[in-house]
PDB file of C-alpha atoms and ligand atoms in Angstrom:
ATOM      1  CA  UNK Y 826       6.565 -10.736  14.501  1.00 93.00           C
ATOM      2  CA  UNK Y 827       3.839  -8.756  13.112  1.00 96.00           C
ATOM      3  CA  UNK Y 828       3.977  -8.550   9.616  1.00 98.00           C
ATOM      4  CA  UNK Y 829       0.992  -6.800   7.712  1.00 98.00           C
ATOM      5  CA  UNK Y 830      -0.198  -6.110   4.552  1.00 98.00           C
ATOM      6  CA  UNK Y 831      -2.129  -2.963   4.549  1.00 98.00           C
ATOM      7  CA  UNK Y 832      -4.080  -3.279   1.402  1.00 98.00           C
ATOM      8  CA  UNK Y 833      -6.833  -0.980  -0.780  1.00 98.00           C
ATOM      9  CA  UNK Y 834      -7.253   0.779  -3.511  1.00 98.00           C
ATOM     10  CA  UNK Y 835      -5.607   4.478  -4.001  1.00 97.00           C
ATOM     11  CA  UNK Y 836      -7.245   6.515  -1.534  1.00 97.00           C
ATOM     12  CA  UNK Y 837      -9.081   4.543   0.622  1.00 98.00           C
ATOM     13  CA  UNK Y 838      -6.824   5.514   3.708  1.00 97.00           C
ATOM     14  CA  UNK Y 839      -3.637   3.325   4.024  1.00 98.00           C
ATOM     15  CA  UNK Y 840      -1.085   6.114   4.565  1.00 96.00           C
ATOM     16  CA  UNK Y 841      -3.010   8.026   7.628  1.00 97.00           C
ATOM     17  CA  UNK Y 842      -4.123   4.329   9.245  1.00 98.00           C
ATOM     18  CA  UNK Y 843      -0.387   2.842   9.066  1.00 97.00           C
ATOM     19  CA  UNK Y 844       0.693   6.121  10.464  1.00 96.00           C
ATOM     20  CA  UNK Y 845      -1.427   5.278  13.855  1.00 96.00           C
ATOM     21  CA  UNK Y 846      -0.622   1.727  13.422  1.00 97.00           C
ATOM     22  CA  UNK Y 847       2.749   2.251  14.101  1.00 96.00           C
ATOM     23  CA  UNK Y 848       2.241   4.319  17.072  1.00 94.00           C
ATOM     24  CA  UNK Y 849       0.180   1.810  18.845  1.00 96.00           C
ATOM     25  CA  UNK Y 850       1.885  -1.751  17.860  1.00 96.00           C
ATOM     26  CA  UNK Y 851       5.806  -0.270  17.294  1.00 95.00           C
ATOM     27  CA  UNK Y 852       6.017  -1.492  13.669  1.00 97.00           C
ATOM     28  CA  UNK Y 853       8.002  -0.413  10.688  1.00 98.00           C
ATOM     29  CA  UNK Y 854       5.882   1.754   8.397  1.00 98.00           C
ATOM     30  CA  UNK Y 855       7.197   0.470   4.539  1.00 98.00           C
ATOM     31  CA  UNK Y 856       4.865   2.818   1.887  1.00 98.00           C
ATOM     32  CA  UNK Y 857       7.003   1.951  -1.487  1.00 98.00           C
ATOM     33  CA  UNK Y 858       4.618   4.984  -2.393  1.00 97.00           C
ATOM     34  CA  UNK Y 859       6.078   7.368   0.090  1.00 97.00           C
ATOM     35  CA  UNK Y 860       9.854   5.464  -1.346  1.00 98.00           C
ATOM     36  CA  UNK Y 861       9.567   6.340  -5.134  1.00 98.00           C
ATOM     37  CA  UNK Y 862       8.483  10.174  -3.655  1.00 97.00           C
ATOM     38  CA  UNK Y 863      11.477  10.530  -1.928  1.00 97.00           C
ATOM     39  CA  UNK Y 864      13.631   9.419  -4.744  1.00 98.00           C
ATOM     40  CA  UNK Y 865      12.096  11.378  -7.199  1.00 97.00           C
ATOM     41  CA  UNK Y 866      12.241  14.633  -4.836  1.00 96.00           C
ATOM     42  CA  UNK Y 867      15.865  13.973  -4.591  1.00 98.00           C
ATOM     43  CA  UNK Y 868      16.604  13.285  -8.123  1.00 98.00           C
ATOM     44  CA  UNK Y 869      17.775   9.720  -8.285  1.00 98.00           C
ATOM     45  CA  UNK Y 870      18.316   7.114 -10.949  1.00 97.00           C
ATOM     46  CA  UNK Y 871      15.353   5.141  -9.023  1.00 97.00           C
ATOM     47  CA  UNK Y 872      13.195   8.151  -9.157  1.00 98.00           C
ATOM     48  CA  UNK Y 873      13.775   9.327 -12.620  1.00 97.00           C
ATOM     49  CA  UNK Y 874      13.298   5.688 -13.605  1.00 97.00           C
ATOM     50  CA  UNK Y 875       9.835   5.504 -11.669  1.00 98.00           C
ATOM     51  CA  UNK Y 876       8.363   9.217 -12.149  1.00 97.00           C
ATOM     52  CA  UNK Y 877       7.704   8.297 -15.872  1.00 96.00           C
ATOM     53  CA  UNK Y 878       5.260   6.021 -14.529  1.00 98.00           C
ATOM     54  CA  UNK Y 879       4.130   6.978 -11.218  1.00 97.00           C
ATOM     55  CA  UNK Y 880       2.703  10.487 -13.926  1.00 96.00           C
ATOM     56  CA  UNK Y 881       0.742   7.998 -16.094  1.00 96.00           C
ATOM     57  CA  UNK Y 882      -1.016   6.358 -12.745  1.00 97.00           C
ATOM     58  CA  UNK Y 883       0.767   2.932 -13.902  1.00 98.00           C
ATOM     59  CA  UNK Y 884       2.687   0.811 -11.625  1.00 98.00           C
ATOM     60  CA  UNK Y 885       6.552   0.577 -11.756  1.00 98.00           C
ATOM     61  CA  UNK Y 886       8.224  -2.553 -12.938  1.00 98.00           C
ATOM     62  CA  UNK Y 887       8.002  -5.082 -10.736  1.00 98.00           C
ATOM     63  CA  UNK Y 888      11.782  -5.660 -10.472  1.00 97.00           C
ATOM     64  CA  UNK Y 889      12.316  -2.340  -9.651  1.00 98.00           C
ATOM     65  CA  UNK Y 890       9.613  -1.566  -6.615  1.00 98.00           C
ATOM     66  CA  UNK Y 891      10.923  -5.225  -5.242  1.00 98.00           C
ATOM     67  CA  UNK Y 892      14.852  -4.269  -5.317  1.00 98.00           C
ATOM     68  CA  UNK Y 893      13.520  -1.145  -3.305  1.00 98.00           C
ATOM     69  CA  UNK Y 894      11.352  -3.384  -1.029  1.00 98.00           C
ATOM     70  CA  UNK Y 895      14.153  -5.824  -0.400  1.00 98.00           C
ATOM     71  CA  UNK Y 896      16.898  -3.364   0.382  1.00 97.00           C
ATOM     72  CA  UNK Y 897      14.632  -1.298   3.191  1.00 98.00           C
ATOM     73  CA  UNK Y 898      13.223  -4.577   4.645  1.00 98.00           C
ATOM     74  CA  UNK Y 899      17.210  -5.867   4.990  1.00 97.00           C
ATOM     75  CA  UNK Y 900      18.318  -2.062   6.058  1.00 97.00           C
ATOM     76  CA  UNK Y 901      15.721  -2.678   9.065  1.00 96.00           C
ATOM     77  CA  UNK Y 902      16.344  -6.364  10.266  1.00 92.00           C
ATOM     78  CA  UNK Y 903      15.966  -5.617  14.271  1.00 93.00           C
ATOM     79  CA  UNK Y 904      11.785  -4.844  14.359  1.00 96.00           C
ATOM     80  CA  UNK Y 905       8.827  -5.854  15.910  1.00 95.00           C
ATOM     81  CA  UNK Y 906       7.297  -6.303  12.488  1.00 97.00           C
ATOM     82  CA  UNK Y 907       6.597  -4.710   9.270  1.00 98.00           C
ATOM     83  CA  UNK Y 908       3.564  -2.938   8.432  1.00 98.00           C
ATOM     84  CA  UNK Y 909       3.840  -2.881   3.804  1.00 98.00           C
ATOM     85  CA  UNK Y 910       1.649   0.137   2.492  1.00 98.00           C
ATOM     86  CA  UNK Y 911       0.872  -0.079  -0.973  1.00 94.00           C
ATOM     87  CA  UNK Y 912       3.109  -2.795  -1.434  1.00 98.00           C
ATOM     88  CA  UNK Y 913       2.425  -5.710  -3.499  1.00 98.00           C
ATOM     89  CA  UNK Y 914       0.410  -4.613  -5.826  1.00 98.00           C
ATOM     90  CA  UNK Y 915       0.694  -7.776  -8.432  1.00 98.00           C
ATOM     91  CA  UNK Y 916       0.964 -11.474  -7.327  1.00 98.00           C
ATOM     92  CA  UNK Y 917       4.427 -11.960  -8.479  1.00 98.00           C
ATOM     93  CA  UNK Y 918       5.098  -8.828  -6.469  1.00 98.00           C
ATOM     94  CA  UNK Y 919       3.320 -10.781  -3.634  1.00 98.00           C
ATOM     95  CA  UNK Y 920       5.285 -14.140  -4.355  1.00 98.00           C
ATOM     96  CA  UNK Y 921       8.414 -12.071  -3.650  1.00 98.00           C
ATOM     97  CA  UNK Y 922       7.468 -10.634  -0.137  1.00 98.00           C
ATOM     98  CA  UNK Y 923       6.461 -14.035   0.667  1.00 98.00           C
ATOM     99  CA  UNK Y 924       9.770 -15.239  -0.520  1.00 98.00           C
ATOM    100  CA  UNK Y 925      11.469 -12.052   1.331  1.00 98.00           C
ATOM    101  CA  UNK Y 926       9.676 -13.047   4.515  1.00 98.00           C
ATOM    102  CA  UNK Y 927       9.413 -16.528   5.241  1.00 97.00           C
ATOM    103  CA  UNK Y 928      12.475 -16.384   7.362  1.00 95.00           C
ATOM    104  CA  UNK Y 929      10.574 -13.880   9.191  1.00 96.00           C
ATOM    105  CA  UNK Y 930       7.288 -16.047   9.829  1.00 96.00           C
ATOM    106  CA  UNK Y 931       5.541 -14.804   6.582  1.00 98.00           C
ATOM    107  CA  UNK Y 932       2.893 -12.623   6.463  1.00 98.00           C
ATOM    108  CA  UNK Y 933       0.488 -12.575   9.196  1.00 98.00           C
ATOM    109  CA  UNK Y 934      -2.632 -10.779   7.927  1.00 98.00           C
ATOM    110  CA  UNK Y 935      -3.598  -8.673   4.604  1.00 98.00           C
ATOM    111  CA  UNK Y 936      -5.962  -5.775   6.347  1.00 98.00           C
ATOM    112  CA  UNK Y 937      -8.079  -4.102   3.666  1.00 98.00           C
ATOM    113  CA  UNK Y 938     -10.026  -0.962   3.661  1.00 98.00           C
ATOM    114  CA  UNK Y 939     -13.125  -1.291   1.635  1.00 98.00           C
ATOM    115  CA  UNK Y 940     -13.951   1.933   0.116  1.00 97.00           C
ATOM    116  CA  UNK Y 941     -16.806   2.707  -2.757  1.00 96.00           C
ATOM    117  CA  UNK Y 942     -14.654   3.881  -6.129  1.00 92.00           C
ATOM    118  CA  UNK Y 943     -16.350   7.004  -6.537  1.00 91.00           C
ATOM    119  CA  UNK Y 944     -15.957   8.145  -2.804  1.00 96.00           C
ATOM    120  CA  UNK Y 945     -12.166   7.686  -3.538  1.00 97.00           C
ATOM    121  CA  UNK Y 946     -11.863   9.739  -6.706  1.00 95.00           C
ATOM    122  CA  UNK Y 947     -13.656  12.280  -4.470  1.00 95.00           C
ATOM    123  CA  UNK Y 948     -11.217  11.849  -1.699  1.00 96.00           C
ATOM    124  CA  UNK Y 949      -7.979  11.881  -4.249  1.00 97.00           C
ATOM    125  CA  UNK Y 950      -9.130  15.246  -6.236  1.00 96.00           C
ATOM    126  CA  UNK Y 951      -9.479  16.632  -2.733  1.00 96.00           C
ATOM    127  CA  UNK Y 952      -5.849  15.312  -1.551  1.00 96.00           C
ATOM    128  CA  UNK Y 953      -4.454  17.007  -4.566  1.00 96.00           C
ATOM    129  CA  UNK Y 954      -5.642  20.653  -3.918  1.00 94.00           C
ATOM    130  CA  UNK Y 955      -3.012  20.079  -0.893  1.00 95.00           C
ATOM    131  CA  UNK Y 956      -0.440  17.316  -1.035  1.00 91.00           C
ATOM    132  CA  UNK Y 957       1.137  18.501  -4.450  1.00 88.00           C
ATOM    133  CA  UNK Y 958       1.176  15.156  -5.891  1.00 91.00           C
ATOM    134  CA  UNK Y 959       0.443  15.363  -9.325  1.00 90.00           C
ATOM    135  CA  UNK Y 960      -0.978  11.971  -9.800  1.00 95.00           C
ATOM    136  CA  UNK Y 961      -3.967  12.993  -7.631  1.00 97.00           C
ATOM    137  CA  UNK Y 962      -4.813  16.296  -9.878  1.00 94.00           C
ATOM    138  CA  UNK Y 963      -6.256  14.844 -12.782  1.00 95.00           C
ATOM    139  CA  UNK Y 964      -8.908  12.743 -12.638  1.00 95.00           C
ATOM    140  CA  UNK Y 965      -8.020  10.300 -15.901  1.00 96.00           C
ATOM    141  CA  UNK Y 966      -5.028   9.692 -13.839  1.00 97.00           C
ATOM    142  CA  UNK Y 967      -7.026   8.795 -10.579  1.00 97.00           C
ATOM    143  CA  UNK Y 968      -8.914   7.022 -12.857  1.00 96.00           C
ATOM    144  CA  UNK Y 969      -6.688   4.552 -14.426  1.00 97.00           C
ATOM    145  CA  UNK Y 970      -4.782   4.138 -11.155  1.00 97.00           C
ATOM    146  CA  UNK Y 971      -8.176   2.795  -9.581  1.00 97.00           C
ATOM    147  CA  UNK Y 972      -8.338   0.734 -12.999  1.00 97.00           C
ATOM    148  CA  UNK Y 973      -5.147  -0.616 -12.468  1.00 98.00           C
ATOM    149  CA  UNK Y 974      -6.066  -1.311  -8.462  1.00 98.00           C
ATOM    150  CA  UNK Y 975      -8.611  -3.342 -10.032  1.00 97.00           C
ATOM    151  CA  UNK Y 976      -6.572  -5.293 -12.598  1.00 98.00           C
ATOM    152  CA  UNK Y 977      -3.464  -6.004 -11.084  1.00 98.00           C
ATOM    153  CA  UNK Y 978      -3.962  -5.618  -7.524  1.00 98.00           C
ATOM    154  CA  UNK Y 979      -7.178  -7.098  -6.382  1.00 98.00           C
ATOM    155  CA  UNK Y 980      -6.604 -10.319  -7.022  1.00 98.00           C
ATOM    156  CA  UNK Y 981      -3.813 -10.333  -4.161  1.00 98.00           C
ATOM    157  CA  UNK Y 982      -7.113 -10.366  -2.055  1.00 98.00           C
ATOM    158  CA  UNK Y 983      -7.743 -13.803  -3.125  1.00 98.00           C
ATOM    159  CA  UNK Y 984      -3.988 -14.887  -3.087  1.00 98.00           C
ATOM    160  CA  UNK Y 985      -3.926 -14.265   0.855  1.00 98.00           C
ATOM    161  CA  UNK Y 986      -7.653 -15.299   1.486  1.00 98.00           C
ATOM    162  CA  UNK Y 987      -7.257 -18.588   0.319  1.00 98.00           C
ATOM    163  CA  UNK Y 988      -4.004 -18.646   2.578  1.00 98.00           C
ATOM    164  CA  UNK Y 989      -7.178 -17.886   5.033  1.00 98.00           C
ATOM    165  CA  UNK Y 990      -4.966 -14.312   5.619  1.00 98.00           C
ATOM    166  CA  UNK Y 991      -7.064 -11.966   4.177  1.00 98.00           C
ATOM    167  CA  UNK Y 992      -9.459  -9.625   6.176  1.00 98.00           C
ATOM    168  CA  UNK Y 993     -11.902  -6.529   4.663  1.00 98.00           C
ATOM    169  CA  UNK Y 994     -12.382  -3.541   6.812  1.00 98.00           C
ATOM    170  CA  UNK Y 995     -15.487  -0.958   5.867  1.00 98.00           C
ATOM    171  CA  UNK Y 996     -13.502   2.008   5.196  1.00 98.00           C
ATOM    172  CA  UNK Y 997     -15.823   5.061   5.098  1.00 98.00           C
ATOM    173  CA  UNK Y 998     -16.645   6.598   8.573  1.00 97.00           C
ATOM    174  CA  UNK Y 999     -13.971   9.016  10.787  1.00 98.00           C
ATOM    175  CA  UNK Y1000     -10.553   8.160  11.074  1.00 97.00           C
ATOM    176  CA  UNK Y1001     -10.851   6.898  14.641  1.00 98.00           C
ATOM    177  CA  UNK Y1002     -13.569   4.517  14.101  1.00 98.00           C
ATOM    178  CA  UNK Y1003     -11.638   2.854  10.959  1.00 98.00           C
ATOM    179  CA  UNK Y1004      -8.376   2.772  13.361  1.00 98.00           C
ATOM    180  CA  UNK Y1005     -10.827   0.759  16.442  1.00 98.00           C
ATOM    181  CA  UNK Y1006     -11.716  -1.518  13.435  1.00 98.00           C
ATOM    182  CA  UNK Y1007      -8.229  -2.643  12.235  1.00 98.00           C
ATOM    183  CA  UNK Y1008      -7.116  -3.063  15.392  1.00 98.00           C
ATOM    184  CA  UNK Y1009      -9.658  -5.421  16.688  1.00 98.00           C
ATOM    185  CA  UNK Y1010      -8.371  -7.239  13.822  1.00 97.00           C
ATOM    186  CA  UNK Y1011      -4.731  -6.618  14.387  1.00 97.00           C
ATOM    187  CA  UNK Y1012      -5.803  -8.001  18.144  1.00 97.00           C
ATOM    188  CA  UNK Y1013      -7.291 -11.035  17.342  1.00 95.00           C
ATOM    189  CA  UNK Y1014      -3.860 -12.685  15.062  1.00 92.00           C
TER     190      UNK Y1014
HETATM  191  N1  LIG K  47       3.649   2.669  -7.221  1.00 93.90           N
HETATM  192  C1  LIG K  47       4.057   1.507  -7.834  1.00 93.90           C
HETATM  193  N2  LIG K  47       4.336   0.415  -7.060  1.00 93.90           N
HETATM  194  C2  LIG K  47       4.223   0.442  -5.704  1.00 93.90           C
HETATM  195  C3  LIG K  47       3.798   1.637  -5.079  1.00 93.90           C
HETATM  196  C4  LIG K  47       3.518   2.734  -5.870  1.00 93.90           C
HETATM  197  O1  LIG K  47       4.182   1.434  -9.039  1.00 93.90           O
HETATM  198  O2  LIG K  47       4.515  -0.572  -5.039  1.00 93.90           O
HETATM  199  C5  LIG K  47       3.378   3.850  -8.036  1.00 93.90           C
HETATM  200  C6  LIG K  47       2.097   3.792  -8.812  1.00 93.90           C
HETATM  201  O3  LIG K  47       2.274   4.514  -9.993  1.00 93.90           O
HETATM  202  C7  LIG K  47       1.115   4.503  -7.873  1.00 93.90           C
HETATM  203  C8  LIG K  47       1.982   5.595  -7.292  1.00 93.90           C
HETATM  204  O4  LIG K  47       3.278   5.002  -7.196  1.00 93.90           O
HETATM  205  O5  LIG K  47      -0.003   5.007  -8.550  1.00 93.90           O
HETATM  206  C9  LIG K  47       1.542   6.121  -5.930  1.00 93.90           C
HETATM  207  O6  LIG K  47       1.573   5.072  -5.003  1.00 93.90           O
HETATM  208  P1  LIG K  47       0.944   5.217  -3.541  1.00 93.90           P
HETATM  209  O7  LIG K  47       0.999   3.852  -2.914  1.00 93.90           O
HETATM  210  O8  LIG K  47       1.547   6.326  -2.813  1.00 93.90           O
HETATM  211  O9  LIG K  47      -0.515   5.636  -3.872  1.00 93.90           O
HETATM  212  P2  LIG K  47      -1.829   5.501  -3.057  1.00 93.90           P
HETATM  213  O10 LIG K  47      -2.407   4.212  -3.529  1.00 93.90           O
HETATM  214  O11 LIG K  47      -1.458   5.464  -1.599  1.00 93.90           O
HETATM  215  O12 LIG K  47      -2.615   6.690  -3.434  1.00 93.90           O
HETATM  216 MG1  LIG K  48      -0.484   5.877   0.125  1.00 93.90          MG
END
């Protein structure tokens, strides 16, 4: 199995490079991101639960996002591998999916896309004019989300590297070129 951690901050391209990633190495796309959308579009305890954070640009509680995790990882038991978007984003998050997937031969690489903060406030304000998301409109909410990227989730960088897992990919340059550059590194595990 495959199992990859597609890590970086908000913005810097995880949701359009996992798309292609899937295509080419027939993995399961898990974006806890794209998870707490769906349940707030359709109304759920989960989502009602996670919206009053997900507005504020802070993270959900950890026991909730890894219940979520947990169930869709055990709802898809027959893939090639997992490809985890946005997910962990705090070392006792990461602690659990290494808990979660030891049976499955662990994580094999953390991927991440290195991108300059204020080239992804840039890229967020301009997301927002189209993907409705309100957590990209304001800029004090992009703000403290890269803040909180910073504090909470950077440090999983170090958690993997030491495990000699952890990779960084330049993340500014077409969409192509970034795609040739994780895969060379998706090639080489
Ligand atoms: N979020 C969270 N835990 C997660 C994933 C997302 O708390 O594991 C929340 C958090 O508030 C974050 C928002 O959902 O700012 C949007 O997450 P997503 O991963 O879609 O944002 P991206 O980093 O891709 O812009
Ligand atoms: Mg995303």
């Amino acid at each position: 199995m495959i199992n990859l951690i597609l890590f970086g901050p908000p913005g810097s391209g995880k949701g359009t490079q996992a798309a292609s990633l899937v295509d080419k190495y027939n993995l399961l796309h898990i974006s806890t991101g794209d998870l707490f959308r769906f349940n707030i579009k359709n109304e759920t305890a989960l989502g009602k639960e996670a919206k009053s954070y997900i507005d504020k640009g802070e993270l959900v509680p950890d026991s909730v996002t890894i219940n979520m995790l947990k169930a869709k990882v055990d709802e898809n038991p027959d893939v090639k591998g997992y490809i985890f978007d946005g997910f962990p984003r705090t070392i006792p998050q990461a602690e659990a999916l290494d808990a979660l997937m030891a049976e499955k031969g662990g994580i094999s690489s953390l991927l991440m896309l290195d991108v300059p903060e204020e080239e992804l406030v840039g890229r967020l304000l301009e997301r927002g004019k189209t993907s409705g998301r309100a957590d990209d409109l304001d800029e004090n909410i992009i703000r403290n989300r890269q803040e909180v990227y910073r504090n909470e989730t950077m440090p999983i960088f170090d958690y993997y590297f030491t495990k000699g897992k952890s990779v960084k990919v330049w993340g500014v340059g077409s969409i192509p070129m970034i795609f040739n550059r994780l895969s060379l590194e998706l090639d080489s595990l």
